[in-house]
Short mmCIF file of C-alpha atoms in Angstrom, two decimals:
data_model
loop_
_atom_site.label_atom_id
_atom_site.label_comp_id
_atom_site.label_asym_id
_atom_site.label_seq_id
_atom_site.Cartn_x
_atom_site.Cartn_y
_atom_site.Cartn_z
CA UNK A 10 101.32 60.87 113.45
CA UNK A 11 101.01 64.28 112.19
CA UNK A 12 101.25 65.44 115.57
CA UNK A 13 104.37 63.74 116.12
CA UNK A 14 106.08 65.12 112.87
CA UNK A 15 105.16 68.53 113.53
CA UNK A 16 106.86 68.30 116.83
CA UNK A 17 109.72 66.61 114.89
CA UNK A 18 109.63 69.64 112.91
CA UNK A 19 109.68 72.40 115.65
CA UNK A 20 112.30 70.56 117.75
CA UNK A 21 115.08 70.90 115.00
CA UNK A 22 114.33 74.35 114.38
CA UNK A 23 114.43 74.91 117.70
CA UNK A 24 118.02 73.09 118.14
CA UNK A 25 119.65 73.95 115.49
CA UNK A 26 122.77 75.10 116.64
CA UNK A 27 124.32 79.19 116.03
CA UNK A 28 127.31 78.71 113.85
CA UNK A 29 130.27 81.16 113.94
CA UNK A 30 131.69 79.06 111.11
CA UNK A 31 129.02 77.59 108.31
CA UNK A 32 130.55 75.92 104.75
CA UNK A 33 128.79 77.71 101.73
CA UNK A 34 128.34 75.82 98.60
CA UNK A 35 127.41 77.49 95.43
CA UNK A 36 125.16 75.46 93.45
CA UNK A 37 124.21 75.76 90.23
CA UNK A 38 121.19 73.41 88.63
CA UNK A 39 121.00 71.35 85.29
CA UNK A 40 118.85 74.31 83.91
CA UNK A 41 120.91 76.72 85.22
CA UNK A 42 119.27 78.68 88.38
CA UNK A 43 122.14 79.57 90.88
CA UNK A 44 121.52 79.06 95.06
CA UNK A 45 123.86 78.82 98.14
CA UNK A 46 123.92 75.75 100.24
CA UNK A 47 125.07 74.88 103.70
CA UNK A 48 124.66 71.18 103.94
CA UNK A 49 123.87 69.98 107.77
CA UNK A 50 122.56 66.05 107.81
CA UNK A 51 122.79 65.80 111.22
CA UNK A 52 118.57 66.83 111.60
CA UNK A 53 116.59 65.46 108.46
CA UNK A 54 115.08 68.79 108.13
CA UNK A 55 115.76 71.23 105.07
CA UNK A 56 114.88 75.12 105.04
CA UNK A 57 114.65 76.64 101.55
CA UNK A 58 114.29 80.87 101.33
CA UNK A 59 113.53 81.77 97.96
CA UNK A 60 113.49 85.57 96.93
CA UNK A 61 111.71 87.60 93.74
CA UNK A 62 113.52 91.05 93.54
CA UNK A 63 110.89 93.62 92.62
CA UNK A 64 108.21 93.39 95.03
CA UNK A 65 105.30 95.57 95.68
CA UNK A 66 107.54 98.58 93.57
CA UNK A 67 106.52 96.96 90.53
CA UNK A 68 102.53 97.48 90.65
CA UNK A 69 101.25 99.28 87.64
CA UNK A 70 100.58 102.66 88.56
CA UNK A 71 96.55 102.08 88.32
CA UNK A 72 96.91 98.38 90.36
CA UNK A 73 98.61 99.47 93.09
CA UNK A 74 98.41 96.50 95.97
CA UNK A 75 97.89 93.81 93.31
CA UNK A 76 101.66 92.36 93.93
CA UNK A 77 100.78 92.08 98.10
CA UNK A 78 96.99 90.70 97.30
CA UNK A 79 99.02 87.96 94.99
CA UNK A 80 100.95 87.24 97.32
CA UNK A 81 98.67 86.70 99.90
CA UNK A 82 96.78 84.26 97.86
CA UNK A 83 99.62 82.05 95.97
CA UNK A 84 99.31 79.12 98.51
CA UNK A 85 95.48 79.85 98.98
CA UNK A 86 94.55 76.99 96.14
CA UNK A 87 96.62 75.38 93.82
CA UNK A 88 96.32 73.02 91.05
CA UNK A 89 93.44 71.03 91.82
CA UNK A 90 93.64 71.82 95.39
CA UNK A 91 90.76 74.35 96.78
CA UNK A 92 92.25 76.32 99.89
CA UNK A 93 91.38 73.96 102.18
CA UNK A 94 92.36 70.68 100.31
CA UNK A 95 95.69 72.25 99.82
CA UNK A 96 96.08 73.39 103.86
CA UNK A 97 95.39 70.13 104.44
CA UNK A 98 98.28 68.62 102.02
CA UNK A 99 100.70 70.95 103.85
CA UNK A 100 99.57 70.03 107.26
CA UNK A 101 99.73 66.32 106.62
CA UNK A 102 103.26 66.55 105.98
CA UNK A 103 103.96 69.13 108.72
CA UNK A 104 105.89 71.25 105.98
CA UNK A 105 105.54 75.09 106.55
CA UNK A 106 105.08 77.47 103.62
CA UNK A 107 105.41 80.80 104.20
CA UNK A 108 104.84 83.85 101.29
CA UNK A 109 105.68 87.45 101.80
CA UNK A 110 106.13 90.73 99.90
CA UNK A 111 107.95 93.93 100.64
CA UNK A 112 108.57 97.22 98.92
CA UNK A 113 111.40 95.49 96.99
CA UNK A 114 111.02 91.80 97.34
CA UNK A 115 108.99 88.73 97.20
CA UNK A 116 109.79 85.84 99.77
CA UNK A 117 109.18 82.27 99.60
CA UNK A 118 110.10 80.74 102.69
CA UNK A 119 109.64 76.29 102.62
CA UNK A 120 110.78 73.85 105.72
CA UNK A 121 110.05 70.25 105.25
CA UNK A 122 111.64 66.92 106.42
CA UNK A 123 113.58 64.63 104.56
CA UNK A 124 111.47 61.89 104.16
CA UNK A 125 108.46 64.29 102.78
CA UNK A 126 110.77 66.23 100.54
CA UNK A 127 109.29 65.34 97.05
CA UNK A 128 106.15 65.31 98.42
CA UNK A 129 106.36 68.97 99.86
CA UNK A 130 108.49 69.96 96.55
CA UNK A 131 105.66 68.79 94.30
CA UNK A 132 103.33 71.01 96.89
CA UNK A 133 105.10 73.71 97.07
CA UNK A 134 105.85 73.84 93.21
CA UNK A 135 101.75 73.63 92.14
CA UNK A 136 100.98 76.61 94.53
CA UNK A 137 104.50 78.22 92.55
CA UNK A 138 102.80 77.53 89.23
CA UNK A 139 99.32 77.42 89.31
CA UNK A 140 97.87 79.20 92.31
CA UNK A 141 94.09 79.22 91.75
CA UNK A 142 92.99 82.91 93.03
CA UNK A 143 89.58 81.50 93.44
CA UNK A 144 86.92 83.96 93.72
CA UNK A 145 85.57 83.17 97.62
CA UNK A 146 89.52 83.41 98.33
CA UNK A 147 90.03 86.18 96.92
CA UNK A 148 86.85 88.15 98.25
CA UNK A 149 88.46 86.74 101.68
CA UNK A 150 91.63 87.80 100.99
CA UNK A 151 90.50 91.75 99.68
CA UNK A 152 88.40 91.80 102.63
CA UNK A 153 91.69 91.77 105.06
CA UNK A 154 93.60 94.44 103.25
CA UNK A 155 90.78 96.65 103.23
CA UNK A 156 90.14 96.03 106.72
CA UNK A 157 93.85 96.84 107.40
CA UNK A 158 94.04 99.95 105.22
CA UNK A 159 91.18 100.98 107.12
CA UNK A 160 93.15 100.59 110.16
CA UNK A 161 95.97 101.97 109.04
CA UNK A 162 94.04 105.45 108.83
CA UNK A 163 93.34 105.50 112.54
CA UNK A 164 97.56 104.64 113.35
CA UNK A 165 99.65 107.33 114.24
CA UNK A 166 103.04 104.96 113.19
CA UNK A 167 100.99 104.57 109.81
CA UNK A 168 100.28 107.92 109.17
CA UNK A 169 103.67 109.56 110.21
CA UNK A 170 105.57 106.57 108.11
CA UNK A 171 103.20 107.03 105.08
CA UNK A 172 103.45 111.17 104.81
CA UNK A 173 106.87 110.74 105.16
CA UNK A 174 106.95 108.45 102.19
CA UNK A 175 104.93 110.69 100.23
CA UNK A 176 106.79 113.98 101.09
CA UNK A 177 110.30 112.10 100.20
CA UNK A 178 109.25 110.13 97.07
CA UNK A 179 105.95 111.42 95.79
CA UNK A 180 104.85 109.46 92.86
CA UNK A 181 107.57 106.93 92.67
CA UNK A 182 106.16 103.10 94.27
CA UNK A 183 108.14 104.03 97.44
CA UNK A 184 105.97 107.31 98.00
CA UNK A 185 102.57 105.21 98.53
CA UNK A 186 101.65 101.65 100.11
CA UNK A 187 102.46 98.64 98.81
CA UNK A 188 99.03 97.72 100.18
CA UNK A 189 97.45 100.06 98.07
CA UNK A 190 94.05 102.02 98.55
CA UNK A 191 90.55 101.51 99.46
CA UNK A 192 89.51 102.28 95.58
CA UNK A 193 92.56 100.64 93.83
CA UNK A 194 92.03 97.53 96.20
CA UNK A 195 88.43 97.04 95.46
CA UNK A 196 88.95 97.15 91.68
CA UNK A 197 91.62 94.35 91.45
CA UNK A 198 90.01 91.09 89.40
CA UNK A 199 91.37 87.93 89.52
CA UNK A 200 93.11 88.66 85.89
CA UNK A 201 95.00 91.39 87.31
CA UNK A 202 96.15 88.70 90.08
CA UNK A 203 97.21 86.32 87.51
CA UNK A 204 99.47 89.33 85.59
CA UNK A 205 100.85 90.27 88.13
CA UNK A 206 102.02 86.58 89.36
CA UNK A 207 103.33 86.22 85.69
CA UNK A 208 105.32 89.46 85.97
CA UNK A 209 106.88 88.94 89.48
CA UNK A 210 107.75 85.55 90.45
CA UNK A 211 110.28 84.80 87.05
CA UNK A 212 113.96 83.00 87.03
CA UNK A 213 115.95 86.26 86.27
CA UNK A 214 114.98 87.99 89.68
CA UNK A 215 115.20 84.98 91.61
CA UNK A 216 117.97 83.83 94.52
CA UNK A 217 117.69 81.01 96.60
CA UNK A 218 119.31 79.36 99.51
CA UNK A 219 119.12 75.83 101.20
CA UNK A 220 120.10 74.69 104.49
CA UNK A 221 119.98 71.39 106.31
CA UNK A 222 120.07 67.56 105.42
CA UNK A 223 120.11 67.77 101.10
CA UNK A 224 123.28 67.88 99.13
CA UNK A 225 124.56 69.58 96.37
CA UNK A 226 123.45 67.18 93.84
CA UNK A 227 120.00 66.70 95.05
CA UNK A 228 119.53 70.47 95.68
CA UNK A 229 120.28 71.31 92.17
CA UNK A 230 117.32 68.67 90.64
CA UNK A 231 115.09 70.42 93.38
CA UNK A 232 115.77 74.08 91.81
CA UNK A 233 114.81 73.03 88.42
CA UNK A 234 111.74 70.69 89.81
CA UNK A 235 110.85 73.25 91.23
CA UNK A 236 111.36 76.38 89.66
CA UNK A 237 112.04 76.00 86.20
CA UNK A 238 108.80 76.46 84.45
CA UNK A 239 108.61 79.76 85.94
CA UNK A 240 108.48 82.52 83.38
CA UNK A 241 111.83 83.48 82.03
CA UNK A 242 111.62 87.52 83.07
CA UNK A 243 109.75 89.74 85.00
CA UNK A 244 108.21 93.19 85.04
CA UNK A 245 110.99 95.69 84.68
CA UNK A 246 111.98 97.54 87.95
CA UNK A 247 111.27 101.23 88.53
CA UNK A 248 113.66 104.11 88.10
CA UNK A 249 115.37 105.36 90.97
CA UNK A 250 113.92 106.89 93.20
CA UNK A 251 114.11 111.04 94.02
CA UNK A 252 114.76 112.11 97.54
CA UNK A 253 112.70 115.33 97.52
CA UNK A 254 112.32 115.71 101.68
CA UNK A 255 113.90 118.53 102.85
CA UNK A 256 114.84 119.17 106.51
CA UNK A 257 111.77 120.95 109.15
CA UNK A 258 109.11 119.84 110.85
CA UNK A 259 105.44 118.41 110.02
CA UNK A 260 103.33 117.97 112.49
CA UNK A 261 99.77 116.00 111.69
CA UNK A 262 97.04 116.61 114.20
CA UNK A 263 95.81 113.32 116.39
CA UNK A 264 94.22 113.66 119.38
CA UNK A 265 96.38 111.14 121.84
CA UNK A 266 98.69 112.15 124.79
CA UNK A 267 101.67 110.72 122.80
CA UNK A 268 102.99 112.48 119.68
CA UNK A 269 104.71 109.95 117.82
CA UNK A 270 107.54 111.06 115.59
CA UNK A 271 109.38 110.04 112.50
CA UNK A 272 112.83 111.57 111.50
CA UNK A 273 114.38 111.19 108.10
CA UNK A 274 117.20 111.83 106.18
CA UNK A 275 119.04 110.36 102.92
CA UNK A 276 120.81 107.25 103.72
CA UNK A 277 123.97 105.56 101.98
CA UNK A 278 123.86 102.71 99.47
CA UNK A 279 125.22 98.64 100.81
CA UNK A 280 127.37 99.07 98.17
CA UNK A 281 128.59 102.53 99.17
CA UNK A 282 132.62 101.36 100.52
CA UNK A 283 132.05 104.04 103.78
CA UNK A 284 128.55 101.44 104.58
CA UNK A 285 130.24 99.59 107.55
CA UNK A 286 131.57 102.72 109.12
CA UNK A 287 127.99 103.86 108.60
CA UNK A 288 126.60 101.09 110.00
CA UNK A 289 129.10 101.44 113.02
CA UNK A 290 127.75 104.75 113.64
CA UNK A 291 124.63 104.68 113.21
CA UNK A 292 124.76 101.63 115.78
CA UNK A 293 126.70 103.86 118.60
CA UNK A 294 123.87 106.82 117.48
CA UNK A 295 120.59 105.02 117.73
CA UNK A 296 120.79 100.99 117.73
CA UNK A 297 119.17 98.77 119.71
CA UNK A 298 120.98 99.21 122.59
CA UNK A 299 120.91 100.89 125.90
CA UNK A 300 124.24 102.50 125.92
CA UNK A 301 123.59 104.10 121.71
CA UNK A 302 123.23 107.67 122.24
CA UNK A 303 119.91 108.66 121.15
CA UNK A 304 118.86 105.96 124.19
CA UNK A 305 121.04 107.74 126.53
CA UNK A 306 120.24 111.09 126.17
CA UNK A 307 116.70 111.03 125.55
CA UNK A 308 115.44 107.99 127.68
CA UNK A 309 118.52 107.37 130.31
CA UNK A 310 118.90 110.62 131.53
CA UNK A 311 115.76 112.81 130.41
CA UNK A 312 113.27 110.17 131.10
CA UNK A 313 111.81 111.68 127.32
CA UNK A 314 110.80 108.26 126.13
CA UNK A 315 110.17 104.83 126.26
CA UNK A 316 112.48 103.92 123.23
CA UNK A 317 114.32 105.42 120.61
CA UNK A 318 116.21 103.96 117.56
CA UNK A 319 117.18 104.48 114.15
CA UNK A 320 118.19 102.16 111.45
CA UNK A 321 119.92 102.67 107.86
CA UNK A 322 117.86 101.16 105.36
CA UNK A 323 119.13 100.97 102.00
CA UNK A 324 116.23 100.15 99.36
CA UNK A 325 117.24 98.95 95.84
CA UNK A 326 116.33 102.02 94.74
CA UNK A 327 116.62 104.84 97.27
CA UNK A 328 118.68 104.91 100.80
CA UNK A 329 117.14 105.73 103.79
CA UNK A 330 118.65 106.86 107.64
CA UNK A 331 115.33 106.61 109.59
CA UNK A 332 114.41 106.76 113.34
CA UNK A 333 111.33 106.86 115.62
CA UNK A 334 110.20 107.24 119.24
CA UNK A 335 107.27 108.64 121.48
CA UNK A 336 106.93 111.09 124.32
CA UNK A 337 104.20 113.66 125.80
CA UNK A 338 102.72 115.95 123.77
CA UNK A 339 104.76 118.45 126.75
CA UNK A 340 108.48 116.64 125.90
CA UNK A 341 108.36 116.04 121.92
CA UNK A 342 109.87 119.44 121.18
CA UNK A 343 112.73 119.06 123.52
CA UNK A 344 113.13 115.33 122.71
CA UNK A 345 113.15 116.51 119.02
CA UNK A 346 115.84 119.21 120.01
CA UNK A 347 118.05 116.34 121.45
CA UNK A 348 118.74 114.65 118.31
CA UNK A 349 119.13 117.51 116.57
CA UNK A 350 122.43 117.76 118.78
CA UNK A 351 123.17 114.50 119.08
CA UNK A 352 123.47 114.11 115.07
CA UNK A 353 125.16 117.77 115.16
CA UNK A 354 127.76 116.48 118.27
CA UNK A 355 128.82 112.91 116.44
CA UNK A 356 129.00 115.39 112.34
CA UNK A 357 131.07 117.61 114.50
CA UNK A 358 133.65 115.44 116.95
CA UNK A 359 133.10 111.79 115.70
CA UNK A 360 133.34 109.18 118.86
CA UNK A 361 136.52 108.12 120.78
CA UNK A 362 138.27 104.81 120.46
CA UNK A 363 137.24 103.44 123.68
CA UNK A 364 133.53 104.19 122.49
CA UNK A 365 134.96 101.95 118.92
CA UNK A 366 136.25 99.49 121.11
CA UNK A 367 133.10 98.35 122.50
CA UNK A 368 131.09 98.92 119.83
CA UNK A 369 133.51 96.33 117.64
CA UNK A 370 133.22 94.04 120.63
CA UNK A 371 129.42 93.93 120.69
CA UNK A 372 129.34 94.03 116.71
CA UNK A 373 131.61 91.07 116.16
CA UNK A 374 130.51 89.15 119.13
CA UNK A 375 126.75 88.90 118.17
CA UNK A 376 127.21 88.52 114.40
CA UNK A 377 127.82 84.90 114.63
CA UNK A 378 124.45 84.44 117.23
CA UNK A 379 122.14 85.47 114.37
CA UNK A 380 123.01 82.08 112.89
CA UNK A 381 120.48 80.51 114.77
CA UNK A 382 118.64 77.53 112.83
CA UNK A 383 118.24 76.58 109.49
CA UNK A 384 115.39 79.04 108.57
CA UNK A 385 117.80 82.18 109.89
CA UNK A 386 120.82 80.80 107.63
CA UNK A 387 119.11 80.27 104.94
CA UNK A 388 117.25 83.90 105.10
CA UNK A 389 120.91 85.66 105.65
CA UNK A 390 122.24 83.72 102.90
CA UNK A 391 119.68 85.06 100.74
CA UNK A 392 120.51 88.49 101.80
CA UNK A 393 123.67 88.57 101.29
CA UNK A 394 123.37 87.29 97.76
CA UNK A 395 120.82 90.07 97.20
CA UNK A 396 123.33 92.37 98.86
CA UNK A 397 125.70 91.45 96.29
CA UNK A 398 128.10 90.23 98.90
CA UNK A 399 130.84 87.78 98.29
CA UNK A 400 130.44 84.08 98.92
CA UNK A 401 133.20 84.60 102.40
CA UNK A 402 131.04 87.51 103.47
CA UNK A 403 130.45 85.68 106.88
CA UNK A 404 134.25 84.73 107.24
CA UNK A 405 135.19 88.51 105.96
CA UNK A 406 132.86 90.91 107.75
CA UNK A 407 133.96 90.74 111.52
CA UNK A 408 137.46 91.69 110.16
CA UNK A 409 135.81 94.63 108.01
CA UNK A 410 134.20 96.00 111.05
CA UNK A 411 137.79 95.61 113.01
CA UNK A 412 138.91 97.83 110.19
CA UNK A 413 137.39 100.79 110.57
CA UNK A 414 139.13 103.64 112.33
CA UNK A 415 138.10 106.47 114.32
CA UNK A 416 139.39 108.48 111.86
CA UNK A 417 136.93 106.58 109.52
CA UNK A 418 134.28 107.81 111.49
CA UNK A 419 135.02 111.83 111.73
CA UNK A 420 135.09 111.81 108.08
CA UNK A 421 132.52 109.55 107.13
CA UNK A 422 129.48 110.97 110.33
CA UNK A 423 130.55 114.67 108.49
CA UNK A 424 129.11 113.70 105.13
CA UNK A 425 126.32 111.28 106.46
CA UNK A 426 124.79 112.78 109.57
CA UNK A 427 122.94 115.99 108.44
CA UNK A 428 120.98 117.84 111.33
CA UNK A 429 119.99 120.85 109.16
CA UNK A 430 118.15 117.43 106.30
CA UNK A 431 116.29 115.71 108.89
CA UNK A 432 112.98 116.25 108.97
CA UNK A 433 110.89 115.31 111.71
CA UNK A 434 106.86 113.92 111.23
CA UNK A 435 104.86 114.48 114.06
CA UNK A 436 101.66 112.80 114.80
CA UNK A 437 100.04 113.87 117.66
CA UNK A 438 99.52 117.35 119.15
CA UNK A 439 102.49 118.81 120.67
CA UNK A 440 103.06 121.53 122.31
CA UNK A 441 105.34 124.41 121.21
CA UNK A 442 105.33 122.89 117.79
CA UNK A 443 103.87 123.35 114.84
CA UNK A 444 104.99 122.46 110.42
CA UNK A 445 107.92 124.62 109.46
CA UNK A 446 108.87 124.57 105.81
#
C-alpha cells in the first residue's frame, strides 16, 4: 500500500500540467497569516512552500552555522517521535517534507495527498513546533557539516566563491558561510539550536503558497493548524550590506590544470524599475544559452571553455551581477580579457533590435514552461510574494519584457555593466597572471 501511494504521489507531480494561465487566490486565515492559492482538484495531491525571510544572515556573530545545523535537524525528531519513528510517520503516508536554508531564507517545502492531509498537517506541524535536536542527531548532523566544510577547503568553486564574499562584504553575514567554521560548528549545543529555531521560523517573516486539490476555506484552517503557535517575531535582520570589492584581479594558488574563475560586480535591486531591462541583458550577455555572448565568444568561437554564464542575483540586502567559467591555466588570461570587452562592447553600443527580438521571443515563450507541477507553482508563487510582486505578476510580466526598448538597453547596460568594477577570482595557476590591486 505504501508503495502504491508513493507512486500515486510521483505520478501527479510528474503530470501536472505547465500552465500559461493559473487563477491566484489570496487567502487570508482566521488568525490572520496571509498565502496565495491556486486551487487544481483534478489530482488529490496538495504542494505547500512555506518561506522564513532571514535565513542563515541572521546567526549571531559567535554561532555562525547554527541557523543551517537547525535546519538540518527540524524534521530529524519531533514531539514524541525519535528520528526514525518520525521517518517512518512520513513514509507511511508517502508525504514528502523537505527543509532548507539560504543566505536569506528558510524553506519549508510539504506534498501530501488528500486523503492524508490532516494526518501529514498534524506531522508536519510537531516537527514545526517541537523538533527534538536529540543529541545522537545532532552529533550526526555536526558530523556532515564538518565533513563538508572540510571539503569545501579542497574546492576551487568554494574557495573562489568564498574570497570573493569576503573581499566584497567582509564582516557582514554575506562575507562568510552560512555553514559556518570548523571551530564555530563544533561549539554549537543543542540550546543554541533551540534559540535559534525560536528566532527564525516566526509568523511576521513568513509567506506561504498552496497548490493543488484544497480550497480557500480549508487552506485557511490549515495555516492557522499549522502555523499559528509559532512565535510572533523573529531575530531582527542585518543592516545592509557594503559592497567594498573593487575591480582587478586575485588569483589563489591551486595546483589543477583548470583555473577556475569568479567575476563580480554590484548588481541592481528587484525592485530597481530598470530590473527587467537588466535582466534582458544580462540574459543576451551571459544566460544559459548558446547564442548569449559570453558563450559565443569565449566557447563558440575560441574554444576557451566548456561553459560560461552569469546571473543577477539580488540578495535582500546587497545586489550582486556574478559569473563563472573554466579554462587552461594557458587560456584564463585571454578568456578573462574577453569579457572584459564583451561588458565594455554591450556599456558602449547596447544590442540591436533583431538581437531584442529574439531574446523577447525566447523570454516570453519559456516563462509559462516553468509552471511545471504543483511543487514549481507553489515555489514561484512564493517568490514572487517575497519579491514583492503584484498578485497579476504572471499575467503582467511577458508584457513588461515586450516593453523594453533598445533604447532601454543603451542607457540602462551604461550604468550597469562596469568593466573597469569587475573583479575577477582566480583559483588555479595561470599563466601570465598574477593579483593586481
Amino acid at each position: 500500500m505504501k508503495t502504491i501511494r508513493a507512486g500515486l504521489l510521483a505520478l501527479i507531480t510528474f503530470t501536472a500540467s505547465a500552465q500559461a494561465e493559473i487563477a491566484i487566490q489570496p487567502v487570508t486565515s482566521p488568525g490572520g497569516i496571509n498565502a496565495w492559492l491556486v486551487e487544481e482538484s483534478a489530482f488529490p495531491f496538495t504542494a505547500l512552500e512555506i518561506r522564513f525571510r532571514g535565513g542563515m544572515s541572521i546567526d549571531p556573530v559567535e554561532q555562525r552555522g547554527v541557523i543551517n545545523l537547525m535546519t538540518a535537524l527540524i524534521d530529524d525528531g519531533a514531539g514524541d517521535l525519535d528520528a526514525e519513528s518520525f521517518a517512518n510517520a512520513r513514509d507511511a503516508l508517502a508525504a514528502k517534507f523537505n527543509f532548507d536554508a539560504s543566505d536569506d531564507n528558510i524553506s519549508v517545502s510539504a506534498r501530501f495527498l488528500t486523503e492524508d492531509r490532516d494526518e501529514a498537517i498534524d506531522l508536519l506541524r510537531l516537527a514545526l513546533t517541537e523538533p527534538r535536536f536529540d543529541a545522537d542527531a545532532i552529533e550526526r548532523a555536526r558530523g556532515q557539516v564538518l565533513s563538508r566544510i572540510q571539503s569545501d577547503q579542497k574546492d576551487p568553486d568554494t574557495i573562489a566563491g568564498d574570497l570573493l564574499d569576503r573581499m566584497a562584504f567582509g564582516t557582514h553575514p554575506y562575507g562568510s558561510s552560512g555553514m559556518g567554521t570548523a571551530q564555530s560548528v563544533a561549539a554549537l549545543t543543542r540550546a543554541d539550536l533551540q534559540a535559534a529555531f525560536g528566532s527564525a521560523m516566526s509568523r511576521d517573516n513568513i509567506y506561504v503558497a498552496a497548490t493543488g486539490d484544497i480550497n480557500a476555506e480549508d487552506l485557511g484552517i490549515l495555516l492557522d493548524k499549522l502555523l499559528g503557535d509559532l512565535p510572533a517575531t523573529s531575530a531582527p535582520a542585518p543592516e545592509r550590506a557594503d559592497w567594498a570589492l573593487e575591480g582587478g584581479i586575485t588569483v589563489v594558488d591551486f595546483p589543477s590544470p583548470l583555473s577556475i574563475v569568479y567575476f563580480e560586480q554590484q548588481g541592481m535591486k528587484r525592485s530597481d524599475p530598470d530590473f527587467f531591462t537588466a535582466y534582458i541583458i544580462n540574459e543576451i550577455m551571459g544566460g544559459g544559452r548558446f547564442s548569449a555572448r559570453l558563450m559565443t565568444e569565449v566557447r563558440e568561437k575560441r574554444g576557451l571553455t566548456y561553459g560560461i554564464g552569469s546571473y543577477l542575483v539580488p540578495q535582500n540586502h546587497a545586489e550582486i551581477l556574478l559569473g563563472m567559467f573554466a579554462s587552461g591555466n594557458d587560456t584564463t588570461a585571454e578568456a578573462i580579457d574577453l569579457v572584459k570587452a564583451e561588458w565594455a562592447k554591450m556599456a558602449d553600443n547596447g544590442i540591436s533590435e533583431e538581437e531584442l527580438a529574439m531574446i523577447k521571443t525566447y523570454l516570453t515563450g519559456s516563462f509559462p514552461l516553468q509552471f511545471d507541477g504543483n511543487a514549481q507553482i507553489a515555489r514561484i508563487l512564493v517568490d514572487i510574494q517575497m519579491d514583492d510582486l503584484p498578485l497579476d505578476y504572471v499575467q503582467t510580466r511577458n508584457a513588461k519584457i515586450e516593453a523594453v526598448t533598445t533604447d532601454d538597453i543603451a542607457r540602462v547596460a551604461k550604468q550597469l555593466l562596469q568593466p573597469e568594477n569587475l573583479h575577477f577570482m582566480v583559483v588555479g595557476q595561470p599563466e601570465g597572471l598574477s593579483t593586481t590591486p
